[in-house]
DNA sequence: TTTTAGCACTTAACTTAATGGAGTGCTAAT
DNA sequence: ATTAGCACTCCATTAAGTTAAGTGCTAAAA
């Protein structure tokens, strides 16, 4: 267990701040000038030597100034940092852009990713409240003429998924009607997960009573169902990566950028909802591509509708206190907006 | 009007090929070795001096080898190049990936962008056949329960657009039925463009016979209609930009990458359907961000269903003959696949 | 015991100089 | 019209020198 004296703590804090703002290693002389206590640079140097010994700061070369190590950021985040109160200007932006009318949960969640990335100049990820609590509340097949049918699935949370299909010549829309009625009778009200499970087991059997070749229909139903049950991350501020990245090798940039498009990998990196606000720094992130970055994740809570997530990817040298403050506000505002939205459908 | 001797033409061709393959300026000595005629490097130098004088090749510095100028590429493309026969392997890939079953035109068009970018390692854009010939063939409002309604619009080309809306408490789905009937009676069969025009003029007036506050509905209808009438480019191989780009300034990369996301700007750059296959090189492209790249565009023809476009963005030093060959094949295969698709709905 | 002044030392970053190689243009001979 | 030969130019690389920032350590001061 590391314990720092008051003075050491102030020094670490100043190094983190200076390096985050200026981007250059911090030397003893510049520290002397801005620290409140009046000691010489030699004293600061002694303290810095100690901070280095216990691994909180490192040199970029033998005679350079110091920069925080990952362990140093960790200590700073855990013991020194105080979340910054969010700028009233920023708060207005957030509340205004979540204040409008939305027709879909996904729109709200995607919008959040965009505003947060805009406010931070970093890259953001948002995940809607888990769908594992969602239940099937309606399924339609709407014939559109000319071999086309639209399948529409609605959940009790107001989510709507749809997909258009072409159906073979020998299958008319009318023949599908008893199938829809079967689904309405047997499956409505069940959690999507359960329906998915039954799709593997009993449903095919029962359906064969109505349809000679149920596979085509099962495919349709399965696809829409999977779409509704899928957890999707929305990514905001992808382009910001170009600003804060440390890489200049185009191949590395490519890999990194490509990662942002693979929303399933993102899920692995960010992990399931958990602690309120979590900061992962450098190699604490379980993905080698991100080992030079920091990730702040926050879980938000929408009562019986489950939990969702917000995440923020930026350089290890980021203004953590402002960021954590912002994440806190988003946690609240997003949950509030979603509750308001859900309430509308629960009426 | 430029005329080159046979030998000058061979030299230009060799310079273009060498530079495209190797990326280095080409000198007289290496040219001597690979050219079929047996002359000395001094002779080649004289010819090169002439080619430079008329602006087809340039030096990177006073004593360097030569690289083709934009004018040089232009001449090469217009007078020397012969489209390369497409590799049978590549042809298989194309036919196989367009051979599957598709449920939407957009899927086919998007898929084409992806394969082409994969085969070329460049960035591609595809535009579906113009919608200006599309006619409204159906409009539905499907109540989904709990204040939600899905609006579905179908065109005679089999395009389906939909959007979910929340409707105010004081408006029930039933009240909207006469509105839908009005649309079916009055607007079905009209080109989307005409419907859009009427939306600005006579429709609001007539609608007010059925609805007290038609604005909400008009908004819904207008949005779905606009989506159906919008021309959308699909972009493939965005990530390839990282490989062939010449920039290393992250800010320029950002601008460039951002351009690829702005599909409306893309339309301006690529322009309307026109010549069969057009090559624009460097500053011939009407966008400063792309002045170091080349753009090959091709128009394909789907009979009465209109024309669409394929485009390819890559470095100015690209293997034009292979690329033009590929574009030719795509032109045919895509048109063929789309015809097959449309025929299914015209039955 | 803690702090400080002073100094030798290290390193990155920048500048300057030297060298070799690839390629050119030009001239004079073929 | 072609070619051999040569002076010349420029890039790329390496080597050497300089400066500025910053460190660790020692010995004296507080």
XYZ file of C-alpha atoms (C1' of nucleotides) in Angstrom:
754
model
C 0.000 0.000 0.000
C 1.419 3.286 -1.135
C 1.214 6.332 1.119
C 2.352 9.722 0.010
C 3.111 12.740 2.131
C 1.067 15.823 1.468
C 3.938 17.318 -0.449
C 4.530 14.248 -2.605
C 0.865 14.147 -3.411
C 0.911 17.779 -4.509
C 3.908 17.114 -6.684
C 2.311 14.117 -8.365
C -0.840 16.100 -8.924
C 1.120 18.946 -10.497
C 3.036 16.562 -12.755
C -0.176 14.955 -13.954
C -1.775 18.314 -14.602
C 1.211 19.856 -16.380
C 1.826 16.829 -18.529
C -1.824 16.513 -19.423
C -2.030 20.144 -20.420
C 1.335 20.666 -22.038
C 2.272 17.241 -23.270
C 5.917 17.635 -22.216
C 7.841 15.895 -19.458
C 7.841 18.017 -16.324
C 11.075 19.129 -14.666
C 11.858 20.173 -11.132
C 12.371 23.832 -11.952
C 8.985 24.448 -13.487
C 7.400 22.587 -10.576
C 9.045 24.863 -8.040
C 7.408 27.869 -9.609
C 3.861 26.645 -9.442
C 3.858 24.666 -6.229
C 2.538 26.509 -3.172
C 5.367 25.577 -0.815
C 8.630 27.407 -0.993
C 11.390 24.898 -1.367
C 14.253 24.639 -3.789
C 14.328 22.605 -6.951
C 16.770 20.225 -5.270
C 14.187 19.303 -2.697
C 11.649 18.705 -5.397
C 14.186 16.544 -7.142
C 14.614 14.437 -4.052
C 10.883 13.951 -3.786
C 10.660 13.143 -7.449
C 13.366 10.538 -7.051
C 11.203 8.943 -4.394
C 8.077 9.068 -6.514
C 10.029 7.398 -9.267
C 11.347 4.750 -6.899
C 7.832 3.668 -5.978
C 6.871 3.684 -9.643
C 4.475 6.591 -9.905
C 6.477 8.617 -12.382
C 9.044 7.760 -15.029
C 11.656 9.454 -17.150
C 11.555 9.321 -20.937
C 15.335 9.173 -20.882
C 18.095 9.326 -18.311
C 18.126 13.070 -17.877
C 14.615 14.051 -18.860
C 11.767 15.468 -16.859
C 9.163 13.080 -15.521
C 5.824 11.894 -16.807
C 3.246 9.925 -14.851
C 3.435 6.164 -15.186
C 0.267 4.115 -15.506
C 0.609 3.402 -11.811
C 0.929 7.146 -11.303
C -2.262 7.921 -13.161
C -3.900 5.122 -11.221
C -2.887 6.652 -7.888
C -3.939 10.079 -9.103
C -7.349 8.836 -10.173
C -7.903 6.780 -7.036
C -6.605 9.111 -4.353
C -6.028 12.622 -5.550
C -8.531 13.550 -8.205
C -11.804 15.227 -7.374
C -14.497 15.069 -10.070
C -14.866 18.509 -11.534
C -18.200 20.242 -11.450
C -19.511 20.383 -14.967
C -19.359 23.736 -16.667
C -22.819 25.288 -16.816
C -22.332 25.852 -20.516
C -21.701 22.154 -21.077
C -24.651 21.239 -18.921
C -26.865 23.374 -21.099
C -25.600 21.675 -24.220
C -26.339 18.269 -22.762
C -29.786 19.105 -21.517
C -30.707 20.893 -24.696
C -29.705 18.120 -27.026
C -31.400 15.467 -24.938
C -34.405 17.716 -24.535
C -35.892 17.185 -27.985
C -38.420 14.612 -29.034
C -37.205 11.154 -29.930
C -38.994 8.358 -31.681
C -36.642 5.584 -30.688
C -34.479 4.594 -27.780
C -31.622 4.085 -30.168
C -31.850 7.675 -31.266
C -31.441 8.880 -27.705
C -28.539 6.572 -27.036
C -26.789 7.427 -30.296
C -27.322 11.123 -29.726
C -25.693 10.797 -26.315
C -22.583 9.282 -27.850
C -22.411 12.202 -30.243
C -22.778 14.968 -27.693
C -20.332 13.425 -25.288
C -17.729 13.055 -27.998
C -18.332 16.611 -29.063
C -17.858 17.928 -25.527
C -14.737 15.906 -24.867
C -13.100 15.713 -28.310
C -12.590 12.028 -27.644
C -14.320 8.879 -28.835
C -17.394 7.615 -27.050
C -19.480 4.473 -26.864
C -22.987 4.115 -25.576
C -24.995 0.999 -24.939
C -28.751 1.050 -24.516
C -30.269 -0.549 -21.432
C -29.812 -4.268 -21.623
C -32.413 -5.971 -23.697
C -32.393 -9.079 -21.564
C -35.427 -7.711 -19.773
C -37.308 -7.025 -22.990
C -40.352 -9.064 -23.792
C -41.983 -9.747 -27.103
C -45.114 -7.669 -27.314
C -46.077 -7.928 -30.957
C -45.189 -9.476 -34.275
C -46.607 -8.575 -37.688
C -46.122 -9.608 -41.240
C -47.169 -6.862 -43.595
C -47.513 -7.936 -47.245
C -46.175 -5.212 -49.503
C -47.182 -6.732 -52.810
C -44.892 -8.290 -55.395
C -43.336 -11.053 -53.325
C -42.346 -8.694 -50.556
C -43.235 -8.934 -46.916
C -42.148 -6.798 -44.029
C -41.697 -8.486 -40.688
C -42.110 -6.193 -37.702
C -41.319 -7.065 -34.127
C -42.241 -4.878 -31.163
C -41.070 -5.234 -27.576
C -42.651 -4.071 -24.369
C -39.959 -1.388 -24.153
C -41.179 0.156 -27.348
C -38.346 -1.154 -29.478
C -39.268 -1.856 -33.047
C -37.265 -3.982 -35.426
C -38.194 -4.718 -38.979
C -36.858 -6.374 -42.043
C -38.127 -6.766 -45.569
C -38.065 -10.143 -47.251
C -38.842 -11.582 -50.584
C -40.924 -14.705 -50.385
C -41.035 -17.498 -52.887
C -43.748 -17.727 -55.495
C -45.492 -20.663 -53.921
C -46.031 -18.919 -50.604
C -48.669 -16.243 -50.364
C -49.030 -13.775 -47.575
C -52.350 -15.283 -46.541
C -50.801 -18.609 -45.773
C -48.645 -16.971 -43.183
C -51.550 -15.616 -41.202
C -52.057 -18.652 -38.955
C -48.362 -18.567 -38.245
C -48.573 -15.031 -36.997
C -51.551 -15.971 -34.865
C -49.560 -18.878 -33.449
C -46.786 -16.529 -32.444
C -49.204 -14.051 -30.953
C -50.832 -16.799 -28.898
C -47.776 -18.656 -27.733
C -44.904 -16.252 -27.537
C -46.173 -12.784 -26.730
C -45.129 -11.688 -23.288
C -42.062 -13.898 -23.139
C -38.597 -12.433 -22.717
C -36.762 -12.233 -26.031
C -34.095 -14.540 -24.676
C -36.667 -17.222 -24.014
C -38.140 -16.843 -27.455
C -34.694 -17.196 -28.945
C -34.200 -20.365 -26.940
C -37.517 -21.814 -28.056
C -36.621 -21.012 -31.628
C -33.962 -23.685 -31.314
C -36.238 -26.218 -29.719
C -39.995 -26.480 -29.777
C -41.062 -23.797 -32.224
C -39.947 -25.544 -35.420
C -41.940 -28.607 -34.488
C -45.141 -26.756 -33.723
C -44.821 -24.597 -36.798
C -44.740 -27.571 -39.064
C -48.415 -27.961 -38.305
C -49.091 -24.764 -40.195
C -46.420 -24.696 -42.821
C -45.006 -27.342 -45.063
C -41.605 -25.695 -45.197
C -41.220 -23.636 -42.050
C -37.535 -22.933 -42.605
C -38.045 -19.815 -44.658
C -40.278 -18.304 -42.069
C -38.084 -19.355 -39.184
C -35.243 -17.594 -40.873
C -37.238 -14.386 -41.136
C -38.441 -14.529 -37.583
C -35.037 -15.465 -36.260
C -33.334 -12.602 -37.988
C -35.682 -9.941 -36.728
C -35.588 -11.452 -33.283
C -31.804 -11.469 -33.228
C -31.693 -7.884 -34.315
C -34.026 -6.947 -31.480
C -32.046 -8.974 -28.960
C -28.637 -7.748 -30.102
C -26.686 -5.382 -27.908
C -25.417 -2.562 -30.014
C -22.846 0.013 -29.112
C -23.134 3.401 -30.670
C -19.844 5.079 -31.413
C -19.423 8.836 -31.391
C -16.475 10.945 -32.450
C -14.610 8.302 -34.395
C -12.845 11.062 -36.265
C -11.530 12.512 -33.018
C -9.161 9.586 -32.944
C -7.091 11.464 -35.505
C -6.567 14.280 -33.034
C -5.620 12.475 -29.882
C -3.847 9.448 -31.282
C -0.186 8.970 -30.525
C 0.459 6.616 -33.440
C 1.669 7.837 -36.734
C 2.082 4.495 -38.435
C -0.856 4.287 -40.849
C -1.141 0.543 -40.328
C -1.651 0.929 -36.615
C -4.159 3.673 -37.254
C -5.975 1.368 -39.588
C -6.216 -1.407 -37.008
C -7.394 1.022 -34.404
C -9.976 2.590 -36.626
C -11.156 -0.780 -37.725
C -11.681 -1.755 -34.095
C -14.131 1.105 -33.702
C -16.262 -0.417 -36.443
C -16.429 -3.819 -34.836
C -19.091 -3.219 -32.277
C -18.884 -6.764 -30.974
C -15.221 -6.370 -30.105
C -16.056 -3.102 -28.418
C -18.395 -4.980 -26.141
C -15.551 -7.266 -25.071
C -13.325 -4.317 -24.307
C -15.839 -2.307 -22.364
C -17.294 -5.279 -20.559
C -20.675 -5.719 -18.929
C -22.373 -3.100 -16.769
C -20.680 -2.977 -13.410
C -19.337 -0.339 -11.111
C -20.735 3.125 -11.345
C -17.716 4.768 -12.909
C -14.574 2.902 -13.738
C -11.312 4.205 -15.141
C -8.987 1.882 -16.997
C -5.597 3.222 -17.931
C -3.166 1.969 -20.553
C -2.520 -1.746 -20.310
C -5.332 -2.117 -17.792
C -7.511 -2.243 -20.885
C -7.830 -5.806 -22.128
C -6.928 -5.029 -25.705
C -3.440 -4.508 -26.951
C -4.474 -1.961 -29.543
C -5.666 0.309 -26.761
C -2.749 -0.048 -24.413
C -1.696 3.569 -24.933
C -5.131 4.977 -24.206
C -7.486 5.357 -21.297
C -11.037 4.191 -21.029
C -13.655 5.571 -18.678
C -16.822 3.552 -18.401
C -19.998 4.317 -16.519
C -23.088 2.252 -15.908
C -26.438 3.956 -15.793
C -29.585 2.611 -14.308
C -33.089 2.839 -15.716
C -34.953 1.032 -12.950
C -36.818 -2.052 -14.101
C -35.693 -1.443 -17.652
C -32.166 -2.502 -16.820
C -28.758 -0.931 -17.064
C -26.856 0.608 -19.941
C -23.354 1.916 -20.388
C -21.437 4.974 -21.489
C -17.756 4.849 -22.278
C -15.085 7.304 -23.247
C -11.820 6.532 -24.999
C -9.004 9.059 -24.977
C -5.273 9.412 -24.398
C -3.816 8.322 -21.068
C -2.937 11.959 -20.567
C -6.474 13.237 -20.334
C -8.065 15.683 -17.919
C -9.574 12.946 -15.793
C -11.371 15.145 -13.334
C -13.323 16.999 -15.997
C -14.076 13.762 -17.827
C -15.328 11.979 -14.752
C -17.513 14.949 -13.939
C -19.010 14.817 -17.409
C -19.609 11.098 -17.233
C -21.467 11.597 -13.975
C -23.788 14.123 -15.500
C -24.429 11.932 -18.519
C -25.217 8.994 -16.324
C -27.986 10.988 -14.710
C -29.320 12.841 -17.698
C -29.446 9.831 -19.957
C -31.182 7.711 -17.343
C -33.638 10.514 -16.730
C -34.417 10.945 -20.420
C -34.887 7.224 -20.927
C -37.183 6.917 -17.931
C -39.254 9.710 -19.362
C -39.355 7.894 -22.681
C -40.334 4.556 -21.187
C -42.973 6.167 -19.042
C -44.673 7.371 -22.183
C -45.157 3.780 -23.333
C -46.122 2.443 -19.963
C -49.087 4.749 -19.770
C -2.557 18.384 -79.880
C 0.222 16.183 -78.645
C 1.651 13.468 -80.856
C 4.285 11.069 -79.700
C 6.532 8.852 -81.754
C 6.241 5.152 -81.166
C 9.405 5.232 -79.089
C 8.302 8.159 -76.949
C 5.038 6.438 -76.314
C 6.832 3.287 -75.185
C 9.011 5.314 -72.867
C 6.063 7.091 -71.283
C 4.291 3.802 -70.867
C 7.331 2.285 -69.169
C 7.707 5.260 -66.846
C 4.073 5.048 -65.819
C 4.311 1.329 -65.207
C 7.581 1.446 -63.283
C 6.519 4.333 -61.116
C 3.144 2.785 -60.412
C 4.739 -0.480 -59.386
C 7.822 0.711 -57.599
C 6.900 4.133 -56.348
C 10.290 5.602 -57.226
C 11.216 8.115 -59.930
C 12.418 6.330 -63.039
C 15.840 7.003 -64.539
C 17.200 6.527 -68.032
C 19.436 3.590 -67.155
C 16.732 1.362 -65.762
C 14.564 2.231 -68.754
C 17.229 1.109 -71.198
C 17.231 -2.343 -69.695
C 13.549 -3.032 -70.017
C 12.714 -1.263 -73.249
C 12.597 -3.496 -76.336
C 14.712 -1.244 -78.587
C 18.448 -1.204 -78.240
C 19.554 2.347 -77.754
C 21.800 3.965 -75.215
C 20.721 5.724 -72.069
C 21.728 9.023 -73.644
C 19.140 8.573 -76.343
C 16.537 7.798 -73.764
C 17.592 10.903 -71.925
C 17.041 12.985 -75.004
C 13.596 11.555 -75.462
C 12.834 12.101 -71.800
C 13.899 15.711 -72.102
C 11.362 16.062 -74.866
C 8.613 14.369 -72.889
C 9.366 16.746 -70.063
C 9.300 19.739 -72.377
C 5.764 18.960 -73.481
C 4.753 18.409 -69.865
C 4.118 14.671 -69.691
C 6.747 13.866 -67.107
C 8.444 15.837 -64.340
C 11.436 15.614 -62.084
C 11.126 15.632 -58.312
C 14.355 17.615 -58.180
C 16.941 18.872 -60.624
C 18.825 15.634 -61.048
C 16.233 13.051 -60.214
C 14.516 10.446 -62.354
C 11.144 11.266 -63.827
C 7.615 10.621 -62.700
C 4.493 11.092 -64.786
C 2.759 14.447 -64.479
C -1.005 14.646 -64.334
C -0.902 15.490 -68.012
C 1.267 12.427 -68.478
C -1.190 10.129 -66.775
C -3.903 11.769 -68.829
C -2.110 11.005 -72.084
C -1.373 7.482 -70.905
C -4.993 6.846 -70.034
C -6.352 8.420 -73.206
C -3.942 7.085 -75.797
C -1.744 4.302 -74.532
C -3.570 2.202 -72.001
C -5.530 -0.859 -72.981
C -8.065 -2.123 -70.426
C -6.746 -5.307 -68.939
C -8.762 -8.471 -69.185
C -10.005 -9.288 -65.736
C -8.306 -12.142 -63.982
C -10.521 -15.220 -64.006
C -10.036 -15.537 -60.282
C -11.362 -12.014 -59.745
C -14.241 -12.650 -62.088
C -15.215 -15.651 -60.007
C -15.143 -13.601 -56.838
C -17.403 -10.986 -58.386
C -19.889 -13.413 -59.820
C -19.982 -15.457 -56.676
C -20.637 -12.589 -54.339
C -23.297 -11.105 -56.560
C -24.755 -14.539 -57.114
C -26.509 -14.875 -53.786
C -30.031 -13.910 -52.926
C -30.742 -10.330 -51.991
C -33.781 -8.818 -50.394
C -33.095 -5.225 -51.303
C -31.542 -3.250 -54.090
C -29.453 -1.422 -51.548
C -27.930 -4.673 -50.405
C -26.771 -5.458 -53.911
C -25.374 -1.998 -54.447
C -23.625 -1.909 -51.082
C -22.209 -5.372 -51.615
C -20.766 -4.234 -54.940
C -18.926 -1.396 -53.246
C -17.447 -3.874 -50.804
C -16.240 -6.426 -53.329
C -14.750 -3.833 -55.605
C -12.846 -2.252 -52.761
C -11.653 -5.642 -51.682
C -10.388 -6.509 -55.154
C -8.657 -3.193 -55.662
C -7.527 -2.261 -52.143
C -8.894 1.199 -52.827
C -12.023 3.046 -51.794
C -15.211 2.649 -53.772
C -18.568 4.333 -54.121
C -21.709 2.924 -55.621
C -24.961 4.638 -56.413
C -28.154 2.722 -57.056
C -30.084 3.407 -60.246
C -31.548 6.846 -60.104
C -34.776 7.011 -58.222
C -36.136 9.744 -60.415
C -37.991 7.098 -62.375
C -39.464 5.507 -59.272
C -43.179 5.735 -58.698
C -45.124 5.453 -55.504
C -46.799 2.089 -55.447
C -47.995 1.768 -51.870
C -48.212 3.502 -48.536
C -49.185 1.960 -45.199
C -49.514 3.034 -41.635
C -49.197 0.105 -39.291
C -50.240 0.784 -35.692
C -47.869 -0.931 -33.320
C -49.708 -0.171 -30.110
C -48.688 2.280 -27.405
C -48.549 5.477 -29.406
C -46.371 4.011 -32.080
C -47.040 3.811 -35.776
C -44.851 2.555 -38.552
C -45.085 4.302 -41.892
C -44.120 2.168 -44.873
C -43.646 3.362 -48.398
C -43.180 1.067 -51.381
C -42.115 2.011 -54.897
C -42.689 0.254 -58.164
C -39.022 -0.719 -58.157
C -39.518 -2.707 -55.015
C -37.840 -0.186 -52.742
C -39.214 -0.114 -49.250
C -38.694 2.712 -46.803
C -40.084 2.823 -43.329
C -39.955 4.870 -40.197
C -41.463 4.512 -36.769
C -43.197 7.428 -35.140
C -44.783 8.234 -31.884
C -48.133 9.883 -32.272
C -49.792 12.236 -29.831
C -52.415 11.041 -27.401
C -55.296 12.740 -29.150
C -54.691 10.997 -32.458
C -55.600 7.352 -32.846
C -54.526 5.080 -35.617
C -58.077 4.741 -36.877
C -58.343 8.399 -37.600
C -55.491 8.099 -40.000
C -57.203 5.518 -42.161
C -59.026 7.906 -44.494
C -55.732 9.692 -44.950
C -54.058 6.551 -46.142
C -56.986 5.927 -48.478
C -56.620 9.453 -49.813
C -52.997 8.824 -50.598
C -53.750 5.511 -52.216
C -56.396 7.091 -54.408
C -54.612 10.244 -55.409
C -50.920 9.611 -55.368
C -50.247 5.997 -56.209
C -48.581 5.624 -59.556
C -47.020 9.074 -59.544
C -43.266 9.550 -59.716
C -41.796 10.234 -56.293
C -40.557 13.579 -57.525
C -44.080 14.649 -58.395
C -45.378 13.514 -55.046
C -42.666 15.524 -53.353
C -43.709 18.550 -55.378
C -47.354 18.118 -54.492
C -46.415 17.827 -50.868
C -45.444 21.464 -51.046
C -48.584 22.553 -52.840
C -51.960 20.894 -53.023
C -51.704 18.019 -50.597
C -51.810 20.026 -47.368
C -55.005 21.700 -48.484
C -56.787 18.503 -49.403
C -55.618 16.748 -46.302
C -57.180 19.322 -44.081
C -60.518 17.820 -45.085
C -59.621 14.684 -43.189
C -57.445 15.909 -40.377
C -57.676 18.887 -38.121
C -53.945 19.166 -37.741
C -52.352 17.616 -40.798
C -48.879 18.857 -40.014
C -47.861 15.873 -37.935
C -48.878 13.478 -40.624
C -47.329 15.522 -43.378
C -44.111 15.415 -41.481
C -44.223 11.638 -41.288
C -45.113 11.204 -44.912
C -42.562 13.745 -46.049
C -39.765 12.088 -44.160
C -40.366 8.631 -45.521
C -40.832 10.038 -48.973
C -37.575 11.951 -48.798
C -35.741 8.874 -47.637
C -37.111 6.944 -50.598
C -36.257 9.736 -53.035
C -32.765 10.354 -51.662
C -29.772 9.295 -53.666
C -27.401 7.444 -51.443
C -23.845 6.496 -52.155
C -22.485 3.397 -50.557
C -18.853 3.564 -49.602
C -16.616 0.519 -49.538
C -13.074 0.136 -48.280
C -12.893 3.324 -46.272
C -10.091 1.772 -44.262
C -8.036 1.220 -47.403
C -7.446 4.940 -47.382
C -4.880 4.303 -44.676
C -2.870 2.170 -47.074
C -2.761 4.259 -50.196
C -2.825 7.733 -48.732
C 0.146 9.981 -49.278
C -0.646 12.282 -46.367
C 0.790 11.758 -42.987
C -0.588 14.840 -41.319
C -3.387 13.536 -39.096
C -5.454 16.647 -39.678
C -5.488 16.106 -43.413
C -6.328 12.474 -42.881
C -9.193 13.533 -40.701
C -10.611 15.868 -43.334
C -10.278 13.219 -45.956
C -11.870 10.536 -43.869
C -14.622 12.870 -42.892
C -15.343 13.511 -46.562
C -16.024 9.810 -47.040
C -18.788 10.035 -44.459
C -20.518 12.928 -46.130
C -22.399 11.133 -48.828
C -23.898 14.335 -50.171
C -20.463 15.819 -50.820
C -19.471 12.590 -52.506
C -22.305 13.096 -54.946
C -20.910 16.511 -55.864
C -17.473 15.057 -56.452
C -18.540 12.090 -58.516
C -21.176 13.980 -60.420
C -24.227 12.695 -62.255
C -24.263 9.617 -64.479
C -22.573 10.409 -67.756
C -19.947 8.808 -69.921
C -19.457 5.119 -69.710
C -16.112 5.162 -67.937
C -14.381 8.351 -66.945
C -10.990 8.820 -65.351
C -10.228 11.958 -63.405
C -6.688 12.460 -62.261
C -5.354 14.715 -59.526
C -6.612 18.267 -59.769
C -9.104 17.241 -62.433
C -11.225 16.215 -59.481
C -13.335 19.127 -58.323
C -12.366 18.826 -54.698
C -9.162 20.113 -53.248
C -8.942 17.345 -50.677
C -8.666 14.828 -53.480
C -6.191 16.640 -55.682
C -3.516 14.009 -55.033
C -5.743 11.089 -55.938
C -7.441 9.637 -58.972
C -11.085 8.871 -59.453
C -12.515 6.412 -61.936
C -16.254 6.583 -62.421
C -18.512 4.380 -64.481
C -22.177 4.639 -65.308
C -24.209 1.492 -65.585
C -27.513 1.108 -67.268
C -30.524 -0.852 -66.074
C -32.855 -0.150 -68.988
C -36.077 1.566 -68.000
C -35.013 1.536 -64.364
C -32.452 4.225 -64.993
C -28.723 4.562 -64.519
C -26.491 4.128 -61.528
C -22.834 4.727 -60.834
C -19.706 3.004 -59.599
C -16.631 4.944 -58.594
C -13.151 4.135 -57.439
C -10.809 6.392 -55.516
C -7.111 5.607 -55.340
C -3.667 7.154 -55.703
C -2.764 8.891 -58.960
C -0.156 6.177 -59.365
C -2.567 3.321 -59.755
C -2.606 0.437 -62.230
C -5.157 2.107 -64.474
C -5.486 -0.667 -67.005
C -6.405 -3.291 -64.443
C -8.759 -0.885 -62.690
C -10.567 0.086 -65.864
C -10.929 -3.561 -66.748
C -12.494 -4.253 -63.361
C -14.845 -1.311 -63.648
C -16.023 -2.619 -66.982
C -16.866 -5.996 -65.553
C -18.659 -4.469 -62.612
C -20.682 -2.288 -64.902
C -21.989 -5.355 -66.648
C -22.384 -7.676 -63.714
C -24.124 -5.168 -61.509
C -26.521 -4.158 -64.252
C -27.229 -7.799 -64.965
C -27.898 -8.622 -61.334
C -30.179 -5.633 -60.919
C -32.138 -6.456 -64.035
C -32.638 -9.940 -62.696
C -33.816 -8.463 -59.426
C -36.232 -6.027 -61.023
C -37.602 -8.706 -63.313
C -38.663 -10.629 -60.255
C -40.895 -7.770 -59.190
C -42.226 -7.020 -62.638
C -43.637 -10.482 -63.010
C 17.560 15.474 9.984
C 16.092 18.273 6.199
C 17.119 21.487 2.789
C 19.949 23.682 -0.454
C 23.680 25.330 -3.658
C 26.697 23.776 -6.889
C 28.463 20.933 -10.295
C 29.472 17.000 -13.313
C 26.971 14.323 -16.322
C 23.375 12.621 -19.730
C 20.287 12.963 -23.440
C 17.369 14.790 -27.183
C 17.171 17.940 -30.652
C 19.226 20.661 -33.731
C 22.898 22.245 -36.886
C 26.763 21.556 -39.852
C 29.878 19.018 -42.691
C 31.342 15.161 -45.387
C 30.508 11.377 -48.509
C 28.400 8.334 -52.013
C 25.074 7.326 -55.389
C 21.706 8.085 -58.806
C 20.610 10.767 -62.358
C 20.783 14.714 -65.540
C 22.319 17.991 -69.416
C 25.627 19.034 -72.590
C 29.416 18.533 -75.812
C 31.945 16.387 -79.139
C 32.756 12.335 -81.626
C 30.605 8.512 -84.276
C 20.417 10.534 -85.197
C 23.020 8.296 -81.738
C 26.367 7.710 -78.269
C 30.370 8.054 -74.923
C 32.032 10.830 -71.574
C 32.008 14.122 -68.088
C 30.808 17.967 -65.071
C 27.209 18.999 -62.221
C 23.139 18.693 -58.980
C 20.572 16.937 -55.420
C 19.085 13.501 -51.981
C 20.174 10.443 -48.371
C 22.982 8.965 -44.977
C 26.443 9.319 -41.565
C 29.396 11.751 -38.343
C 30.506 15.374 -35.398
C 29.587 19.348 -32.740
C 26.502 22.448 -29.947
C 22.899 23.792 -26.930
C 19.301 23.450 -23.550
C 16.902 21.024 -20.207
C 17.152 18.227 -16.592
C 19.135 14.835 -13.427
C 21.908 12.734 -9.356
C 25.135 13.458 -6.028
C 28.033 15.748 -2.646
C 28.983 18.765 0.799
C 27.574 22.653 3.262
C 23.824 25.175 5.616
C 19.727 25.354 8.431
